[in-house]
Amino acid sequence: MEFVEGIDPDEPGVRRVPWSSVGENPPEVRAHIARKEAIRERKANRRYVHPQRKPPLKTDGLLVEPSAKYPFSLDDALLGGVQMQIDRLRIFRTGLQFDLAATSLHEDTGLLGDRLNLTHRMRPPAKHRIYLGLVLPTGKVVSNKESFAWDAPEDDDATTPWLYGGGSYSRPTETGATYFLSPLPESGPITFSIAYTELGLNTAPSVSIDLEHLLRVEEPDTR
C-alpha cells in the first residue's frame, strides 16, 4: 500500500485502511506522525479563534436578516410536542449566523434546556447533545462535533468552511444555541440535518435554505 501524505479523509472516494508495520517506520511515515503530533499539541493549547470565524459585533457587514423560521419535519409525539427549527438567520459578508432552536407547546415545569442540549458541548444536567450537520453547496460537510476553538482552521486559512459554536439560552418553553458558519458559502442551498439518539431522533430530518435566494429577495442590491 502506498502512503499518501496530506490526503483529506472526507473527500469522496477516500477510505481509511487499517495499517501496521514491523520494525522501524519509513522516514515519510515518521515525518507524518511528527507533524500530526505537532498539530495535535497546537490545537490542544488553542483557546481563541480569528475574529473572522466568529459573528461580527453588532451589525458590521450585515447583508440581510430574514424573519423566516425553517422548521424540521418531526413526529409531534417523538419529542413530546417540541418543534425544532433553524431561526434568527443573519447573513454577513463573512458568514452565516443562525440559531438551532426548539419550542414547546406545553408549559412544563423547569427549563426546556434541561432536557434538550442544542449546543456543541456537553452541558450539565444534560449528559448528551444534539448532532447538527450542514451540507454546503460544494458537498462539503461541517458539523457541531468540531465546533471547538481547537477545531478551527489556522488563522491564515480563510477558505476552509467551519462551524463556530457560540452562546445558548433556555426558558421553560424555548431553548436554543447560536452557531456561525464561515466563510459565507457559494451560491446554492445549504442542507441542515439533526440527530439526537438519546431522544429517539435517529432519522436525521433535514431542511434546506438557499442563501442566494434570500439575498435576492431581501436585499437585491447587496451584491
Tab-separated table of N, CA, C and O in Angstrom, residues 108-116 170-175:
chain	number	residue	atom	x	y	z
A	108	ASP	N	-44.302	23.114	30.704
A	108	ASP	CA	-43.721	22.172	31.656
A	108	ASP	C	-42.919	22.925	32.716
A	108	ASP	O	-42.399	24.010	32.485
A	109	THR	N	-42.801	22.317	33.877
A	109	THR	CA	-42.005	22.902	34.944
A	109	THR	C	-40.521	22.784	34.608
A	109	THR	O	-40.057	21.773	34.135
A	110	GLY	N	-39.780	23.838	34.855
A	110	GLY	CA	-38.351	23.802	34.597
A	110	GLY	C	-38.015	24.350	33.224
A	110	GLY	O	-38.874	24.820	32.472
A	111	LEU	N	-36.747	24.298	32.900
A	111	LEU	CA	-36.252	24.826	31.648
A	111	LEU	C	-36.200	23.738	30.580
A	111	LEU	O	-35.765	22.620	30.849
A	112	LEU	N	-36.607	24.097	29.367
A	112	LEU	CA	-36.565	23.131	28.271
A	112	LEU	C	-35.129	22.701	27.995
A	112	LEU	O	-34.864	21.571	27.589
A	113	GLY	N	-34.196	23.602	28.254
A	113	GLY	CA	-32.792	23.285	28.047
A	113	GLY	C	-32.241	22.229	28.980
A	113	GLY	O	-31.157	21.694	28.741
A	114	ASP	N	-32.959	21.911	30.060
A	114	ASP	CA	-32.529	20.823	30.937
A	114	ASP	C	-32.764	19.464	30.281
A	114	ASP	O	-32.179	18.466	30.704
A	115	ARG	N	-33.644	19.439	29.280
A	115	ARG	CA	-33.941	18.184	28.583
A	115	ARG	C	-33.277	18.116	27.215
A	115	ARG	O	-32.864	17.046	26.766
A	116	LEU	N	-33.177	19.260	26.551
A	116	LEU	CA	-32.583	19.316	25.217
A	116	LEU	C	-31.294	20.133	25.265
A	116	LEU	O	-31.310	21.289	25.688
A	170	SER	N	-32.046	29.363	27.457
A	170	SER	CA	-33.066	28.387	27.839
A	170	SER	C	-34.150	29.053	28.675
A	170	SER	O	-33.860	29.809	29.606
A	171	ARG	N	-35.396	28.770	28.275
A	171	ARG	CA	-36.569	29.216	29.008
A	171	ARG	C	-37.528	28.031	29.118
A	171	ARG	O	-37.297	26.992	28.492
A	172	PRO	N	-38.602	28.157	29.892
A	172	PRO	CA	-39.496	26.997	30.055
A	172	PRO	C	-40.025	26.418	28.748
A	172	PRO	O	-40.195	25.213	28.632
A	173	THR	N	-40.287	27.255	27.754
A	173	THR	CA	-40.855	26.750	26.510
A	173	THR	C	-39.950	26.968	25.304
A	173	THR	O	-40.370	26.745	24.174
A	174	GLU	N	-38.722	27.391	25.505
A	174	GLU	CA	-37.820	27.607	24.377
A	174	GLU	C	-36.372	27.437	24.816
A	174	GLU	O	-35.982	27.844	25.909
A	175	THR	N	-35.598	26.837	23.956
A	175	THR	CA	-34.159	26.743	24.169
A	175	THR	C	-33.474	26.802	22.810
A	175	THR	O	-34.087	26.482	21.780
